[in-house]
GROMACS .gro file of C-alpha atoms in nm:
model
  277
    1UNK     CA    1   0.704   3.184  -0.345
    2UNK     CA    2   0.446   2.984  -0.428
    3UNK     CA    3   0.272   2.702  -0.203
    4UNK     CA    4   0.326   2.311  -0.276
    5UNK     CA    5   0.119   2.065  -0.135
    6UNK     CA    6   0.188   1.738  -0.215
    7UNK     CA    7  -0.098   1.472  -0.264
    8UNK     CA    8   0.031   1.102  -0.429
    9UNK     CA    9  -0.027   0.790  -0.487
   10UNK     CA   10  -0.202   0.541  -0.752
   11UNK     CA   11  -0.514   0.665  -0.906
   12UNK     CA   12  -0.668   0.241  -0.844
   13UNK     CA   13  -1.050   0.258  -0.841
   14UNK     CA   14  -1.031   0.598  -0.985
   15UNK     CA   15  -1.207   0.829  -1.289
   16UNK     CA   16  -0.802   0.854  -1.383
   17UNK     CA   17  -0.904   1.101  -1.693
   18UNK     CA   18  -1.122   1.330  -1.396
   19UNK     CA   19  -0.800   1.276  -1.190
   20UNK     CA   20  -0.599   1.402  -1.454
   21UNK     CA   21  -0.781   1.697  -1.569
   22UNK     CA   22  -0.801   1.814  -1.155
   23UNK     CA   23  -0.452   1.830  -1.097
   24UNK     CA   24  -0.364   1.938  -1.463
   25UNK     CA   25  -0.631   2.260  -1.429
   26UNK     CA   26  -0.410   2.344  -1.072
   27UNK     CA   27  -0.087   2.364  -1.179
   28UNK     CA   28  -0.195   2.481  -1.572
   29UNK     CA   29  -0.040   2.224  -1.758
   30UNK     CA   30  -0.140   1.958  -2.015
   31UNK     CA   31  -0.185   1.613  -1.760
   32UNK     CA   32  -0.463   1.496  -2.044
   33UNK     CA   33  -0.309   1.183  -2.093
   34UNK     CA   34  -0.089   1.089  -1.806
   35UNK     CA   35  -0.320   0.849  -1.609
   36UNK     CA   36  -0.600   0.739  -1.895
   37UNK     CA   37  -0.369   0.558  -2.134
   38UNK     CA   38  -0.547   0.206  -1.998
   39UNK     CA   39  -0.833   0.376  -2.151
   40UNK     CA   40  -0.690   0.571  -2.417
   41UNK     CA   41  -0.351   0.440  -2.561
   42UNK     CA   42  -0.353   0.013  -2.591
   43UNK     CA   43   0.029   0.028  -2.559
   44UNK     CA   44   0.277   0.146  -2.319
   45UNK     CA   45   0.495   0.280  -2.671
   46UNK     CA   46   0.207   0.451  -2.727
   47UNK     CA   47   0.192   0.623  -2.372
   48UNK     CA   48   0.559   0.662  -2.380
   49UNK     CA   49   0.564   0.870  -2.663
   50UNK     CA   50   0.306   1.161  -2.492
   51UNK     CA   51   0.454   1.427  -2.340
   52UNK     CA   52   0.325   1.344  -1.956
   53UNK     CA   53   0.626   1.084  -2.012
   54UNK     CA   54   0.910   1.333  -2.015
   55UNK     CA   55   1.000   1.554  -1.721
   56UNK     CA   56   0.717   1.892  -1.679
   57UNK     CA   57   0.787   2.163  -1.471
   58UNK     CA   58   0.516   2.248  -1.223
   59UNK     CA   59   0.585   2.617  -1.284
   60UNK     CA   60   0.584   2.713  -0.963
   61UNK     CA   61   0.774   3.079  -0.822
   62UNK     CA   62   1.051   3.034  -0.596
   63UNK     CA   63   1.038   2.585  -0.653
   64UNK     CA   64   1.203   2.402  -0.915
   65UNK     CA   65   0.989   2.104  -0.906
   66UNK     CA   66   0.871   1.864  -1.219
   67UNK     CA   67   0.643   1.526  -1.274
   68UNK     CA   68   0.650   1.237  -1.520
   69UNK     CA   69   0.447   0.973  -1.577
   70UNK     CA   70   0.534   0.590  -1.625
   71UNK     CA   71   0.564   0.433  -1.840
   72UNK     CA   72   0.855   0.548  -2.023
   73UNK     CA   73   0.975   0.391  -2.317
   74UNK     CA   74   1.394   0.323  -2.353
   75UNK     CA   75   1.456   0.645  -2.478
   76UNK     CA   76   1.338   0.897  -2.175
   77UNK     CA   77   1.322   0.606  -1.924
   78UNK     CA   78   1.455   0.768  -1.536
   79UNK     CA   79   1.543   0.484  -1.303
   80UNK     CA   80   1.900   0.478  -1.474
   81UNK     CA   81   1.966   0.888  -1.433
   82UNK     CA   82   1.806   0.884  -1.100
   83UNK     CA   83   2.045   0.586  -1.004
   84UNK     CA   84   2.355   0.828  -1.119
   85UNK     CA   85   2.255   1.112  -0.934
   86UNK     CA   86   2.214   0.870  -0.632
   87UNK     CA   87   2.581   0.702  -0.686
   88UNK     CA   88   2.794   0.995  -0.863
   89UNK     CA   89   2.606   1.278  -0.722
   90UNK     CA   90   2.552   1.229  -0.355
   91UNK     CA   91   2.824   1.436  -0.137
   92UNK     CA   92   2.650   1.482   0.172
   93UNK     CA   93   2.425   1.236   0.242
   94UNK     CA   94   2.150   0.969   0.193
   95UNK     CA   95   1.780   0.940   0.301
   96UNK     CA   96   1.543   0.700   0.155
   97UNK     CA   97   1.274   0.511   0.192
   98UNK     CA   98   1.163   0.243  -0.028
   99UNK     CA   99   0.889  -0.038  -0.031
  100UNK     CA  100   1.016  -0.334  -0.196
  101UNK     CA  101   1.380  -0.233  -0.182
  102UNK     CA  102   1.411  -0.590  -0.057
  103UNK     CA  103   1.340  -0.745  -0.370
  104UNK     CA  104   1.409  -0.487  -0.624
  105UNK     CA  105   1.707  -0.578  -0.777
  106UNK     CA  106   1.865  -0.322  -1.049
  107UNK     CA  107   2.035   0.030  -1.052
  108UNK     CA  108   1.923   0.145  -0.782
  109UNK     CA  109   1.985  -0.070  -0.539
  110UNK     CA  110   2.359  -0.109  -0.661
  111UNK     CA  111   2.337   0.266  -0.661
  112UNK     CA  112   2.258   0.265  -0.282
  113UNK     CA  113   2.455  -0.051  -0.160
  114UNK     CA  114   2.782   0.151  -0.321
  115UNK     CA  115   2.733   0.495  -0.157
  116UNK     CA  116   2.626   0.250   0.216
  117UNK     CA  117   2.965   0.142   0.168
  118UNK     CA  118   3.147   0.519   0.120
  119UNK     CA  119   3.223   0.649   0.468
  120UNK     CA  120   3.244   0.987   0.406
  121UNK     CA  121   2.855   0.991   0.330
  122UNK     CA  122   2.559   0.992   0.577
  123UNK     CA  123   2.322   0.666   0.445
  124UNK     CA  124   1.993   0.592   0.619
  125UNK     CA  125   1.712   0.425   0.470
  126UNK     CA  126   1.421   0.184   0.491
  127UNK     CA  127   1.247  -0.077   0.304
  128UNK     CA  128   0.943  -0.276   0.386
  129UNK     CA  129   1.151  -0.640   0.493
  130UNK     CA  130   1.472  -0.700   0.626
  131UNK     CA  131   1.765  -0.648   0.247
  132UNK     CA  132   2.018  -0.916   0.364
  133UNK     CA  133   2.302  -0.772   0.050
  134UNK     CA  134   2.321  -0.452   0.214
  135UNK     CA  135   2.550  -0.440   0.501
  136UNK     CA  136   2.790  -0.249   0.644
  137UNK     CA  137   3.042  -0.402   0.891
  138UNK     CA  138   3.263  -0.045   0.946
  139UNK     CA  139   3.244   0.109   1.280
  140UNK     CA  140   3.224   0.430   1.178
  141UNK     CA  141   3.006   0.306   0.826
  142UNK     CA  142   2.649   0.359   0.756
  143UNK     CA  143   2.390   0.174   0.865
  144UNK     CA  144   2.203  -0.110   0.676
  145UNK     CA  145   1.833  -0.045   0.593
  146UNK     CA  146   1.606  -0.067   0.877
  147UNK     CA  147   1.230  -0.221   0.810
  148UNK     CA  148   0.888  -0.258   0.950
  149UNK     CA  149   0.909  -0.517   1.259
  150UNK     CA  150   0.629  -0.563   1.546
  151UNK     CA  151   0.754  -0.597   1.919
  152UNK     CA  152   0.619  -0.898   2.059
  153UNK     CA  153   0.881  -1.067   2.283
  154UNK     CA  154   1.064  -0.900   2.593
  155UNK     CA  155   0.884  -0.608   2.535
  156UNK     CA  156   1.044  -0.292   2.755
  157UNK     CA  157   0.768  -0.066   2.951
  158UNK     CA  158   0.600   0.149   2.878
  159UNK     CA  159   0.536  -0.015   2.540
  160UNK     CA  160   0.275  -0.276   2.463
  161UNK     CA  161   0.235  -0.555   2.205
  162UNK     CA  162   0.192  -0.476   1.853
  163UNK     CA  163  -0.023  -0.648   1.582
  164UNK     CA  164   0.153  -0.868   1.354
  165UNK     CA  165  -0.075  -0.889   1.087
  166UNK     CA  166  -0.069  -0.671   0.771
  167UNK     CA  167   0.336  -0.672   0.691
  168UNK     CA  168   0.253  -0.535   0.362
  169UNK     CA  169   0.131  -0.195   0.476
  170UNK     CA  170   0.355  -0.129   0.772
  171UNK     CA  171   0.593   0.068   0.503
  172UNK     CA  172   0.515   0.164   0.162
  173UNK     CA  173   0.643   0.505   0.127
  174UNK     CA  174   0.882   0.620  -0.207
  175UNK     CA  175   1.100   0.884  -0.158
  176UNK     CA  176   1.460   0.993  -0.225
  177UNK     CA  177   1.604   1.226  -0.013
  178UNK     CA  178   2.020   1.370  -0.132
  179UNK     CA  179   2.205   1.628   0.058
  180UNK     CA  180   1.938   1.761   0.226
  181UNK     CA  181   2.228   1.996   0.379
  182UNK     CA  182   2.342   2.152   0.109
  183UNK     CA  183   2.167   2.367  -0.164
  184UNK     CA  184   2.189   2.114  -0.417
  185UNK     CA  185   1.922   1.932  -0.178
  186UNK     CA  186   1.683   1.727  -0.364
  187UNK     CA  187   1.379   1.534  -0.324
  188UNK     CA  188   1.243   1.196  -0.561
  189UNK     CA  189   0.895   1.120  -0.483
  190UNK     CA  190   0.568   0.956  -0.578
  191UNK     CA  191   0.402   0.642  -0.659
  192UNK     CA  192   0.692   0.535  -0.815
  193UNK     CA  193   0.915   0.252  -0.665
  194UNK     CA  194   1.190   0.317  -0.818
  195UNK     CA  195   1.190  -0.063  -1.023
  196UNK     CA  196   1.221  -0.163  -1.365
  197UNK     CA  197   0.838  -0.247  -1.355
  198UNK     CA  198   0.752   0.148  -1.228
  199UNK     CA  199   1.003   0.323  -1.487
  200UNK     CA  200   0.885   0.165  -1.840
  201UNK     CA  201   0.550  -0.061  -1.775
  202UNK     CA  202   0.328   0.061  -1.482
  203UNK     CA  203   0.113   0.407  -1.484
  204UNK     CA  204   0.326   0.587  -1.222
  205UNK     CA  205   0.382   0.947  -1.144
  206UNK     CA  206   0.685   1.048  -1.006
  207UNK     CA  207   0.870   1.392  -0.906
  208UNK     CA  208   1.167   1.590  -0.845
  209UNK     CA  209   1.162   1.871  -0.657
  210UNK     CA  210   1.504   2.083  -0.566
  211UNK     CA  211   1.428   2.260  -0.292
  212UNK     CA  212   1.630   2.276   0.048
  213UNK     CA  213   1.324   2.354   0.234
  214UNK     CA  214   1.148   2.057   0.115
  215UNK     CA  215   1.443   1.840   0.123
  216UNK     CA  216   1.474   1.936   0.492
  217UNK     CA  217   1.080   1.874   0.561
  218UNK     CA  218   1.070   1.500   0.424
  219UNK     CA  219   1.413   1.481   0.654
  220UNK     CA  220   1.256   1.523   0.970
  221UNK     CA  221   0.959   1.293   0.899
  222UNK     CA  222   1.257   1.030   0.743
  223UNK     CA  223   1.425   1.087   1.121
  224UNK     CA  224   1.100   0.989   1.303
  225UNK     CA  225   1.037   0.680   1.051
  226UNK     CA  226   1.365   0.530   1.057
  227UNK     CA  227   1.421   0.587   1.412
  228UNK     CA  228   1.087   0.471   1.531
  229UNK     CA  229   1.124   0.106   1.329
  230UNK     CA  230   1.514   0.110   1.406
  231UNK     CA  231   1.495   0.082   1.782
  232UNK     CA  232   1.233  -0.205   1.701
  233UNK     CA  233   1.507  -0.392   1.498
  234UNK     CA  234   1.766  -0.387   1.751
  235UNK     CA  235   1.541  -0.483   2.027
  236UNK     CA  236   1.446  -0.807   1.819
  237UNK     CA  237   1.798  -0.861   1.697
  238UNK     CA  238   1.946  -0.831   2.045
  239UNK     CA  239   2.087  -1.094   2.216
  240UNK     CA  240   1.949  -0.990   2.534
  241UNK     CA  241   1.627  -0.753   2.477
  242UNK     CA  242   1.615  -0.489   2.679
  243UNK     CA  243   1.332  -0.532   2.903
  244UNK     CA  244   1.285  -0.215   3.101
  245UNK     CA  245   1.362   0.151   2.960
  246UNK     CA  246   1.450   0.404   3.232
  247UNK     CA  247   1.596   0.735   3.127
  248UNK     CA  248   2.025   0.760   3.191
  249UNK     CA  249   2.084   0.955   3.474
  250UNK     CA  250   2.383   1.276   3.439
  251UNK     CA  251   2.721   1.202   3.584
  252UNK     CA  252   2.698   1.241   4.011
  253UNK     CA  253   3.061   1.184   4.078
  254UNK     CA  254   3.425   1.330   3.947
  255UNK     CA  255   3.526   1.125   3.669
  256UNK     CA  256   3.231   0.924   3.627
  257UNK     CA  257   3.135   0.853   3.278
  258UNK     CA  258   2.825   1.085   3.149
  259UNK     CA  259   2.603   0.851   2.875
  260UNK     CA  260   2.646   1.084   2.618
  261UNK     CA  261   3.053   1.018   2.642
  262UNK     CA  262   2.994   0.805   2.292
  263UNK     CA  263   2.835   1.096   2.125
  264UNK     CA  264   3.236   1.227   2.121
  265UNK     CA  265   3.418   0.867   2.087
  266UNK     CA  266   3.181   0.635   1.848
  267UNK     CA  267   3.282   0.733   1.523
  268UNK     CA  268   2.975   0.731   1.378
  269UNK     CA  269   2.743   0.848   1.623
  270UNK     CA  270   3.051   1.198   1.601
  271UNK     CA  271   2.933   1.180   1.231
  272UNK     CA  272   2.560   1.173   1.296
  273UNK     CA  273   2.619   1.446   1.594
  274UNK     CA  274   2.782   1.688   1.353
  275UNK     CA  275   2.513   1.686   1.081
  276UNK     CA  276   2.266   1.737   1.253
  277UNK     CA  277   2.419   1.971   1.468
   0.00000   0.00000   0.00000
């Protein structure tokens, strides 16, 4: 199998035709025009027509991964297939996370906010500010979309006060992560945000890989994200912060009720505890 390391991100105050050439001479394929159409091609028709815009396989043993490069024109534009896989295709479950989610209206977040609201289907995600239209009021339903928040108030030991400053690039990660459990497990990434703008008018790059391995890698770092900003939402959404964290202590009398009793009665927390099991 071969190796994939995974390097992304916008090519700003870049020699984009040097950039090009570089990655195109590692993975032996044509990537000539893919980030020098500002210099090259005066029109994104003109990009959209090259063949950097349609979906090239890496050619990698034992990976199926691919790349394409924004713009796209109608014709071979992605955000609407990438929204069906999300909303017709998804068994399993959901990871994403998203930067500007919040204000990105469009496929794909009408993609998300329907499979949030199917039960049978792990969602957890993230965008950079709070997305007030996706909400989930079920029990035993998915979570809405955590984001970036500094502790400031009622702060619990041992942690200290965080820096408010610099919202912007507290989250800015794009990925896509479906049924990371199953080997149909797939992967979306890149500099790509997954918008109307990214698909057919900005110089993008954007990949799918469909590898279980992978899927499972960008999992585990999802996990630590989400988790690490979620506690940081309910402490500020609390009524009553919590203002000292002690570890629960195990049951020390007969019929006294362990803490991890709602890992076996919460409906969802049964769903999350069989997943990941």
């Amino acid at each position: 199998m071969d190796l994939l390391i995974i390097f992304l991100g916008k090519c700003n105050n870049c020699d984009t035709k040097q950039s090009a050439k570089f990655w195109g001479d590692i993975y032996e394929i044509d990537l000539g025009t893919c980030c020098s159409y500002h210099h090259a091609i005066p029109a994104v028709a003109g990009f959209a027509g090259t063949a950097s815009s349609d979906w090239t396989s890496l050619g990698l043993t034992g990976i199926n991964a691919k790349i394409a490069f924004s713009p796209h024109s109608k014709a071979n534009a992605l955000l609407k297939t990438i929204a069906d896989d999300i909303e017709t295709k998804t068994t399993s479950c959901l990871f994403y996370s998203l930067a500007f989610l919040y204000q990105t209206k469009g496929a794909i977040r009408d993609a998300i906010a329907k499979v949030t609201k199917d039960k049978t289907i792990f969602v957890y995600g993230i965008s950079d500010k709070k997305v007030g239209d996706i909400v989930v009021q079920l029990p035993d339903g998915n979570l809405a979309p955590v984001y970036p928040v500094a502790l400031s108030d009622d702060l619990p030991e041992p942690f200290k006060s965080e820096p408010t400053g610099g919202g912007g690039i507290r989250m800015h990660h794009k990925f896509v992560v479906i049924d990371f459990d199953k080997p149909s497990a797939r992967v979306y990434i890149g500099s790509y945000n997954f918008s109307g703008q990214a698909d057919t008018r900005n110089g993008e790059n954007l990949l799918l890989i469909k590898d279980r391995r992978i899927a499972v890698s960008y999992v585990i770092e999802a996990l630590s994200m989400f988790d690490h900003y979620h506690f940081r939402v309910v402490q500020q959404e609390a009524d009553k912060a919590q203002k000292v964290l002690t570890l629960a202590k195990p049951p020390r009398k007969p019929g006294e009720t362990p803490w991890w009793a709602e890992d076996y009665t919460d409906a969802r927390k049964i769903r999350d505890r069989e997943l990941f099991a």
